[in-house]
Amino acid sequence: MCRWIAYRGEATALEHYVTEPANSLITQSVQALESTASINGDGFGLGWYGQHPEPGLYREVRPAWSDENLRYLCRHLKSHLFFAHVRASTGTPITRPNCHPFACGKWLFMHNGVIGSWSRLRRQVEALIPDELYPARIGTTDSEAIFLAILGAGIEQPVTAAETVLARLTDFVNQTTPADRLRFTAALANGRDLYAFRYAVNDRANTLYYRESDNDIVIVSEPLDRDHKNWIAVPEGHVVVACAGERARIVPLFQQHQQAAE
Amino acid sequence: MCRWIAYRGEATALEHYVTEPANSLITQSVQALESTASINGDGFGLGWYGQHPEPGLYREVRPAWSDENLRYLCRHLKSHLFFAHVRASTGTPITRPNCHPFACGKWLFMHNGVIGSWSRLRRQVEALIPDELYPARIGTTDSEAIFLAILGAGIEQPVTAAETVLARLTDFVNQTTPADRLRFTAALANGRDLYAFRYAVNDRANTLYYRESDNDIVIVSEPLDRDHKNWIAVPEGHVVVACAGERARIVPLFQQHQQAAE
Amino acid sequence: MCRWIAYRGEATALEHYVTEPANSLITQSVQALESTASINGDGFGLGWYGQHPEPGLYREVRPAWSDENLRYLCRHLKSHLFFAHVRASTGTPITRPNCHPFACGKWLFMHNGVIGSWSRLRRQVEALIPDELYPARIGTTDSEAIFLAILGAGIEQPVTAAETVLARLTDFVNQTTPADRLRFTAALANGRDLYAFRYAVNDRANTLYYRESDNDIVIVSEPLDRDHKNWIAVPEGHVVVACAGERARIVPLFQQHQQAAE
Amino acid sequence: MCRWIAYRGEATALEHYVTEPANSLITQSVQALESTASINGDGFGLGWYGQHPEPGLYREVRPAWSDENLRYLCRHLKSHLFFAHVRASTGTPITRPNCHPFACGKWLFMHNGVIGSWSRLRRQVEALIPDELYPARIGTTDSEAIFLAILGAGIEQPVTAAETVLARLTDFVNQTTPADRLRFTAALANGRDLYAFRYAVNDRANTLYYRESDNDIVIVSEPLDRDHKNWIAVPEGHVVVACAGERARIVPLFQQHQQAAE
């Protein structure tokens, strides 16, 4: 279990979302309210887009709450699309390459969830990564493997690519005895468009909320303040599609497949 | 607020006290039960005596709960007298030199507490460190400054030296308006003898317990298990004197001064 | 001995100076050409000004050459005035607060040099820091102490403030027997103006160069490329005064004092 | 390129080999004499056997030369069989799980060398790791993958297991166009016996030396002192077999295969 926020909108200093709110991500790193792990002290990361086509990354193995560098960066970095993540490891080591977000080319990804029995399913999941993307696997998490699998599954259609991989993962966990659980609450972006997924198999999905204004959308694991009426819960099995210049749409996952089948 | 344990007795693997008990120090780093800070994730440290007259140290800025090195060392290091400490910083930076325990010559020291308004009292406290010991000040904590002040106050009589410094600190906090608080729950050792202090001014003292058998004594911030009847609470204003080859004595602080004054 | 660069001019990505040149600061961290320490692997730091009146800082204890975060930040951060520094410790611990640059309010400072016998002179130098700035001493280096002493010596006249402190330091090293050495090659900035000093007592001064164009000035420990004719060596006992909107002036240190005395 | 030492003999403090000699491993981390990489500052590690059947590990991402913990541990840890390693990364990230030595069950392994085009050959090499050992792959180096492959190739006959894997690796590098290089200078131990390999394909093998007395054997990347006549160079394509209670034997690799083929 981890906590994260994703922002798309007018360029803004990261501190307004990461460090300043009453229930900011830093506060959640010490005590998350809606997470099975109340402490998220196993490293953290920022990913952000600026003028360069590829995003920047700042990832560290220390807890977010005591990192002076993070406070300086959140004050000085401005971005129109950024991710921030605090980690509670489900078993893989606390290393920078295992901290979220993950970057590859213009794409950015972060995840809160688990593929139950990672050590049993790992080889199957890693096999979903195409050869040309395997050099980009610099860590050992399930999250990074899923990201690279999605990139390899036709990323020009991001929702379909994610659905393709989630269908495979669903098969994998259902083939174990007893059936494993899969929880996937994740964000994906390319510098323009932002996608956030809430999905689970054999388990309850991790929480996901968003708040939209005329100028921006913020998508979070849990609300950043106590004004809960501002925050809309994303239903299980849905994806938030927040394309540049459009209002966000909440779309059921696997809809197109179903439509195609009808 | 921090959590710590000190052990003196037959040489034993550190893991039996640091990592294995139900409420081990590692467990307390995630969720302490009797502390104002439930998370102690701002670094940690081990100090232990072996055949060399000077103690060994292992200190790290990461949380104790995720440090693989710590688990290996606790399994492989055996010692007849060791300290272990998990830190919740009261403001000074998370650096290795600011992690407890502190070592100087044959002496080892660790602390749980605070000198309220450290930034106001710091120069006065640092002035208690004699010139010849000032090069040993490699960090910036109040705890290290107090340790070096005690070493400079006639350390061949450790209790008297600590009393001398505590009397000065008591003056310092009482001279501020409003009066500052002082909490000092600390352990001191020289490779043979172990001393543990529980003292406070203008505040409640932090908890301190011990458990003694024929072969060893364990002194802790809070019990390592739920069998609370085995653990004896040290009263405020007292010091545990656990000299090699003797049963521990619980002695009131400033007793000799009072006797001398009578 | 350390290596550093300072830049003032049109806002630019840090990478053009820190990571890209043939003899970039990163290259110098592996093998400096004009330094007594060829490896500068004891931590590093960036300090930069943006829209916020106070500068940002990124400091790390790992070597600069292997820090992925540094590469991302140098690509994404743009600044009109920034410092970058790679450290070769002269004895104080490798901690983030001991890495350069140092920030206090709107001021930024970094240093390459040494006050010989720091452990002997430390208390005298720390006594130069006024009480109100002493809480800003979060590390233990000679460099940070000198910075805070300069801030306390009338920083509205930065060159005079530095001269006042350098005169005191000169007295200190000349009072020891045998006389200690002092090497001070440092940069100071306030977000608008940049000052770089080259000074030594009882020793040769560390190298200092600059390169100026219509749009910017770069001041460095050693040239960033082999085109040495572009780089002007700053003479010993001089300060580069690079005020916003003016051509840089190379001014002898202690000139005003001498003039006043004439 | 990395530097390492391995020791088997009477239990001794690690400091006599790791930190004290004129050309100690710490000295080699700053400036190795017989290595293509003169700096070995990309992390380091210790592995040692004590009373527990499984070895202890201490691995860190910082350079060995500035790690205070390492000096304390080398003074206080005694062992009859230990490994120490300073790393110069050939591309994989600087994380603790990527630092040598690697431990699995009672086995310990460290490596100096490279499988050229790791990103091209990685999947083939990882496929050599049997499923039951794949969960032990917690890092991403070629070295760890080779170790786990050897463990899975009949480790009860360690030389044969290593030969089996080296034969496969030799095939892999010879199948690329142009042929890749393979350099493998490695140590393997089980708490009793010590094996050290020097092998290369399409390249010169990295240096390997040993020094044996009645009580111990030390095997090193390069001599620990200038008394070179004490150190015997291991020929390319050979393995040092240093079993407990026996004099070391220098055996050609693939000897048995050749004999079987004759």
PDB file of N, CA, C and O in Angstrom, chain C residues 198-240:
ATOM      1  N   ARG C 198      39.115  34.842  -3.966  1.00  0.00           N
ATOM      2  CA  ARG C 198      40.299  33.974  -4.000  1.00  0.00           C
ATOM      3  C   ARG C 198      41.318  34.552  -3.044  1.00  0.00           C
ATOM      4  O   ARG C 198      41.884  35.622  -3.290  1.00  0.00           O
ATOM      5  N   TYR C 199      41.578  33.844  -1.977  1.00  0.00           N
ATOM      6  CA  TYR C 199      42.387  34.381  -0.897  1.00  0.00           C
ATOM      7  C   TYR C 199      43.107  33.229  -0.204  1.00  0.00           C
ATOM      8  O   TYR C 199      42.585  32.104  -0.137  1.00  0.00           O
ATOM      9  N   ALA C 200      44.310  33.497   0.296  1.00  0.00           N
ATOM     10  CA  ALA C 200      45.026  32.487   1.075  1.00  0.00           C
ATOM     11  C   ALA C 200      46.024  33.174   1.996  1.00  0.00           C
ATOM     12  O   ALA C 200      46.499  34.281   1.708  1.00  0.00           O
ATOM     13  N   VAL C 201      46.318  32.497   3.091  1.00  0.00           N
ATOM     14  CA  VAL C 201      47.336  32.956   4.039  1.00  0.00           C
ATOM     15  C   VAL C 201      48.222  31.763   4.347  1.00  0.00           C
ATOM     16  O   VAL C 201      47.713  30.667   4.610  1.00  0.00           O
ATOM     17  N   ASN C 202      49.538  31.966   4.290  1.00  0.00           N
ATOM     18  CA  ASN C 202      50.503  30.904   4.591  1.00  0.00           C
ATOM     19  C   ASN C 202      50.362  29.705   3.652  1.00  0.00           C
ATOM     20  O   ASN C 202      50.679  28.575   4.053  1.00  0.00           O
ATOM     21  N   ASP C 203      49.879  29.958   2.446  1.00  0.00           N
ATOM     22  CA  ASP C 203      49.684  28.859   1.490  1.00  0.00           C
ATOM     23  C   ASP C 203      49.348  29.473   0.135  1.00  0.00           C
ATOM     24  O   ASP C 203      49.051  30.668   0.039  1.00  0.00           O
ATOM     25  N   ARG C 204      49.401  28.653  -0.921  1.00  0.00           N
ATOM     26  CA  ARG C 204      48.955  29.118  -2.230  1.00  0.00           C
ATOM     27  C   ARG C 204      47.440  29.078  -2.293  1.00  0.00           C
ATOM     28  O   ARG C 204      46.818  28.124  -1.797  1.00  0.00           O
ATOM     29  N   ALA C 205      46.846  30.051  -2.914  1.00  0.00           N
ATOM     30  CA  ALA C 205      45.384  30.066  -3.039  1.00  0.00           C
ATOM     31  C   ALA C 205      44.940  29.013  -4.047  1.00  0.00           C
ATOM     32  O   ALA C 205      45.641  28.732  -5.030  1.00  0.00           O
ATOM     33  N   ASN C 206      43.775  28.445  -3.818  1.00  0.00           N
ATOM     34  CA  ASN C 206      43.191  27.518  -4.794  1.00  0.00           C
ATOM     35  C   ASN C 206      42.829  28.278  -6.070  1.00  0.00           C
ATOM     36  O   ASN C 206      42.494  29.456  -6.029  1.00  0.00           O
ATOM     37  N   THR C 207      42.865  27.565  -7.189  1.00  0.00           N
ATOM     38  CA  THR C 207      42.625  28.207  -8.484  1.00  0.00           C
ATOM     39  C   THR C 207      41.192  28.733  -8.596  1.00  0.00           C
ATOM     40  O   THR C 207      40.269  28.199  -7.990  1.00  0.00           O
ATOM     41  N   LEU C 208      41.048  29.772  -9.420  1.00  0.00           N
ATOM     42  CA  LEU C 208      39.727  30.367  -9.675  1.00  0.00           C
ATOM     43  C   LEU C 208      39.769  31.034 -11.051  1.00  0.00           C
ATOM     44  O   LEU C 208      40.693  31.795 -11.349  1.00  0.00           O
ATOM     45  N   TYR C 209      38.786  30.752 -11.887  1.00  0.00           N
ATOM     46  CA  TYR C 209      38.715  31.280 -13.249  1.00  0.00           C
ATOM     47  C   TYR C 209      37.317  31.825 -13.503  1.00  0.00           C
ATOM     48  O   TYR C 209      36.355  31.408 -12.856  1.00  0.00           O
ATOM     49  N   TYR C 210      37.211  32.705 -14.516  1.00  0.00           N
ATOM     50  CA  TYR C 210      35.867  33.084 -14.949  1.00  0.00           C
ATOM     51  C   TYR C 210      35.860  33.316 -16.453  1.00  0.00           C
ATOM     52  O   TYR C 210      36.911  33.494 -17.092  1.00  0.00           O
ATOM     53  N   ARG C 211      34.654  33.270 -17.016  1.00  0.00           N
ATOM     54  CA  ARG C 211      34.444  33.499 -18.439  1.00  0.00           C
ATOM     55  C   ARG C 211      33.183  34.344 -18.559  1.00  0.00           C
ATOM     56  O   ARG C 211      32.138  33.969 -18.023  1.00  0.00           O
ATOM     57  N   GLU C 212      33.296  35.480 -19.212  1.00  0.00           N
ATOM     58  CA  GLU C 212      32.161  36.401 -19.261  1.00  0.00           C
ATOM     59  C   GLU C 212      31.748  36.638 -20.708  1.00  0.00           C
ATOM     60  O   GLU C 212      32.596  36.769 -21.590  1.00  0.00           O
ATOM     61  N   SER C 213      30.446  36.699 -20.954  1.00  0.00           N
ATOM     62  CA  SER C 213      29.925  37.094 -22.267  1.00  0.00           C
ATOM     63  C   SER C 213      28.960  38.248 -22.051  1.00  0.00           C
ATOM     64  O   SER C 213      28.810  38.740 -20.929  1.00  0.00           O
ATOM     65  N   ASP C 214      28.304  38.659 -23.116  1.00  0.00           N
ATOM     66  CA  ASP C 214      27.326  39.740 -22.950  1.00  0.00           C
ATOM     67  C   ASP C 214      26.179  39.319 -22.029  1.00  0.00           C
ATOM     68  O   ASP C 214      25.557  40.161 -21.385  1.00  0.00           O
ATOM     69  N   ASN C 215      25.919  38.033 -21.983  1.00  0.00           N
ATOM     70  CA  ASN C 215      24.705  37.571 -21.318  1.00  0.00           C
ATOM     71  C   ASN C 215      24.921  36.870 -19.992  1.00  0.00           C
ATOM     72  O   ASN C 215      23.976  36.655 -19.245  1.00  0.00           O
ATOM     73  N   ASP C 216      26.161  36.463 -19.737  1.00  0.00           N
ATOM     74  CA  ASP C 216      26.337  35.684 -18.515  1.00  0.00           C
ATOM     75  C   ASP C 216      27.795  35.679 -18.086  1.00  0.00           C
ATOM     76  O   ASP C 216      28.689  36.035 -18.847  1.00  0.00           O
ATOM     77  N   ILE C 217      27.996  35.255 -16.851  1.00  0.00           N
ATOM     78  CA  ILE C 217      29.338  35.026 -16.332  1.00  0.00           C
ATOM     79  C   ILE C 217      29.342  33.664 -15.645  1.00  0.00           C
ATOM     80  O   ILE C 217      28.375  33.294 -14.964  1.00  0.00           O
ATOM     81  N   VAL C 218      30.416  32.914 -15.883  1.00  0.00           N
ATOM     82  CA  VAL C 218      30.589  31.617 -15.244  1.00  0.00           C
ATOM     83  C   VAL C 218      31.894  31.680 -14.476  1.00  0.00           C
ATOM     84  O   VAL C 218      32.926  32.072 -15.040  1.00  0.00           O
ATOM     85  N   ILE C 219      31.863  31.342 -13.211  1.00  0.00           N
ATOM     86  CA  ILE C 219      33.056  31.367 -12.360  1.00  0.00           C
ATOM     87  C   ILE C 219      33.278  29.951 -11.865  1.00  0.00           C
ATOM     88  O   ILE C 219      32.332  29.288 -11.399  1.00  0.00           O
ATOM     89  N   VAL C 220      34.537  29.467 -11.987  1.00  0.00           N
ATOM     90  CA  VAL C 220      34.791  28.038 -11.780  1.00  0.00           C
ATOM     91  C   VAL C 220      36.112  27.795 -11.060  1.00  0.00           C
ATOM     92  O   VAL C 220      37.033  28.617 -11.133  1.00  0.00           O
ATOM     93  N   SER C 221      36.202  26.645 -10.420  1.00  0.00           N
ATOM     94  CA  SER C 221      37.471  26.200  -9.836  1.00  0.00           C
ATOM     95  C   SER C 221      38.501  25.914 -10.918  1.00  0.00           C
ATOM     96  O   SER C 221      39.686  26.167 -10.756  1.00  0.00           O
ATOM     97  N   GLU C 222      38.039  25.324 -12.007  1.00  0.00           N
ATOM     98  CA  GLU C 222      38.918  25.051 -13.133  1.00  0.00           C
ATOM     99  C   GLU C 222      38.082  25.075 -14.401  1.00  0.00           C
ATOM    100  O   GLU C 222      36.880  24.826 -14.357  1.00  0.00           O
ATOM    101  N   PRO C 223      38.708  25.413 -15.568  1.00  0.00           N
ATOM    102  CA  PRO C 223      37.946  25.558 -16.812  1.00  0.00           C
ATOM    103  C   PRO C 223      37.097  24.325 -17.133  1.00  0.00           C
ATOM    104  O   PRO C 223      37.502  23.191 -16.859  1.00  0.00           O
ATOM    105  N   LEU C 224      35.946  24.571 -17.725  1.00  0.00           N
ATOM    106  CA  LEU C 224      35.012  23.495 -18.078  1.00  0.00           C
ATOM    107  C   LEU C 224      35.366  22.840 -19.407  1.00  0.00           C
ATOM    108  O   LEU C 224      34.730  21.865 -19.801  1.00  0.00           O
ATOM    109  N   ASP C 225      36.339  23.411 -20.120  1.00  0.00           N
ATOM    110  CA  ASP C 225      36.744  22.836 -21.397  1.00  0.00           C
ATOM    111  C   ASP C 225      38.227  23.133 -21.603  1.00  0.00           C
ATOM    112  O   ASP C 225      38.868  23.770 -20.780  1.00  0.00           O
ATOM    113  N   ARG C 226      38.763  22.649 -22.717  1.00  0.00           N
ATOM    114  CA  ARG C 226      40.193  22.808 -22.957  1.00  0.00           C
ATOM    115  C   ARG C 226      40.529  24.110 -23.671  1.00  0.00           C
ATOM    116  O   ARG C 226      41.685  24.376 -23.979  1.00  0.00           O
ATOM    117  N   ASP C 227      39.513  24.908 -23.931  1.00  0.00           N
ATOM    118  CA  ASP C 227      39.708  26.173 -24.633  1.00  0.00           C
ATOM    119  C   ASP C 227      40.143  27.228 -23.608  1.00  0.00           C
ATOM    120  O   ASP C 227      39.393  28.146 -23.271  1.00  0.00           O
ATOM    121  N   HIS C 228      41.360  27.055 -23.109  1.00  0.00           N
ATOM    122  CA  HIS C 228      41.783  27.824 -21.937  1.00  0.00           C
ATOM    123  C   HIS C 228      41.858  29.313 -22.179  1.00  0.00           C
ATOM    124  O   HIS C 228      41.805  30.097 -21.240  1.00  0.00           O
ATOM    125  N   LYS C 229      41.960  29.732 -23.449  1.00  0.00           N
ATOM    126  CA  LYS C 229      42.093  31.169 -23.701  1.00  0.00           C
ATOM    127  C   LYS C 229      40.803  31.918 -23.352  1.00  0.00           C
ATOM    128  O   LYS C 229      40.809  33.123 -23.159  1.00  0.00           O
ATOM    129  N   ASN C 230      39.686  31.184 -23.269  1.00  0.00           N
ATOM    130  CA  ASN C 230      38.420  31.824 -22.903  1.00  0.00           C
ATOM    131  C   ASN C 230      38.306  32.108 -21.413  1.00  0.00           C
ATOM    132  O   ASN C 230      37.410  32.826 -20.981  1.00  0.00           O
ATOM    133  N   TRP C 231      39.179  31.492 -20.635  1.00  0.00           N
ATOM    134  CA  TRP C 231      39.035  31.547 -19.183  1.00  0.00           C
ATOM    135  C   TRP C 231      40.099  32.479 -18.600  1.00  0.00           C
ATOM    136  O   TRP C 231      41.271  32.350 -18.902  1.00  0.00           O
ATOM    137  N   ILE C 232      39.684  33.377 -17.771  1.00  0.00           N
ATOM    138  CA  ILE C 232      40.590  34.331 -17.149  1.00  0.00           C
ATOM    139  C   ILE C 232      40.845  33.905 -15.712  1.00  0.00           C
ATOM    140  O   ILE C 232      39.898  33.656 -14.958  1.00  0.00           O
ATOM    141  N   ALA C 233      42.130  33.778 -15.341  1.00  0.00           N
ATOM    142  CA  ALA C 233      42.468  33.408 -13.967  1.00  0.00           C
ATOM    143  C   ALA C 233      42.283  34.622 -13.063  1.00  0.00           C
ATOM    144  O   ALA C 233      42.741  35.726 -13.391  1.00  0.00           O
ATOM    145  N   VAL C 234      41.623  34.422 -11.945  1.00  0.00           N
ATOM    146  CA  VAL C 234      41.467  35.489 -10.951  1.00  0.00           C
ATOM    147  C   VAL C 234      42.741  35.516 -10.105  1.00  0.00           C
ATOM    148  O   VAL C 234      43.168  34.461  -9.612  1.00  0.00           O
ATOM    149  N   PRO C 235      43.371  36.681  -9.931  1.00  0.00           N
ATOM    150  CA  PRO C 235      44.599  36.719  -9.117  1.00  0.00           C
ATOM    151  C   PRO C 235      44.304  36.455  -7.638  1.00  0.00           C
ATOM    152  O   PRO C 235      43.195  36.713  -7.166  1.00  0.00           O
ATOM    153  N   GLU C 236      45.314  35.982  -6.942  1.00  0.00           N
ATOM    154  CA  GLU C 236      45.180  35.789  -5.497  1.00  0.00           C
ATOM    155  C   GLU C 236      44.840  37.108  -4.822  1.00  0.00           C
ATOM    156  O   GLU C 236      45.265  38.179  -5.253  1.00  0.00           O
ATOM    157  N   GLY C 237      44.066  37.024  -3.766  1.00  0.00           N
ATOM    158  CA  GLY C 237      43.747  38.230  -3.001  1.00  0.00           C
ATOM    159  C   GLY C 237      42.765  39.142  -3.703  1.00  0.00           C
ATOM    160  O   GLY C 237      42.725  40.345  -3.428  1.00  0.00           O
ATOM    161  N   HIS C 238      41.973  38.579  -4.609  1.00  0.00           N
ATOM    162  CA  HIS C 238      40.995  39.381  -5.334  1.00  0.00           C
ATOM    163  C   HIS C 238      39.590  38.785  -5.213  1.00  0.00           C
ATOM    164  O   HIS C 238      39.421  37.615  -4.883  1.00  0.00           O
ATOM    165  N   VAL C 239      38.623  39.643  -5.516  1.00  0.00           N
ATOM    166  CA  VAL C 239      37.231  39.215  -5.527  1.00  0.00           C
ATOM    167  C   VAL C 239      36.612  39.595  -6.870  1.00  0.00           C
ATOM    168  O   VAL C 239      36.889  40.681  -7.404  1.00  0.00           O
ATOM    169  N   VAL C 240      35.834  38.671  -7.442  1.00  0.00           N
ATOM    170  CA  VAL C 240      35.054  38.957  -8.638  1.00  0.00           C
ATOM    171  C   VAL C 240      33.704  39.507  -8.178  1.00  0.00           C
ATOM    172  O   VAL C 240      32.991  38.820  -7.439  1.00  0.00           O
TER     173      VAL C 240
END
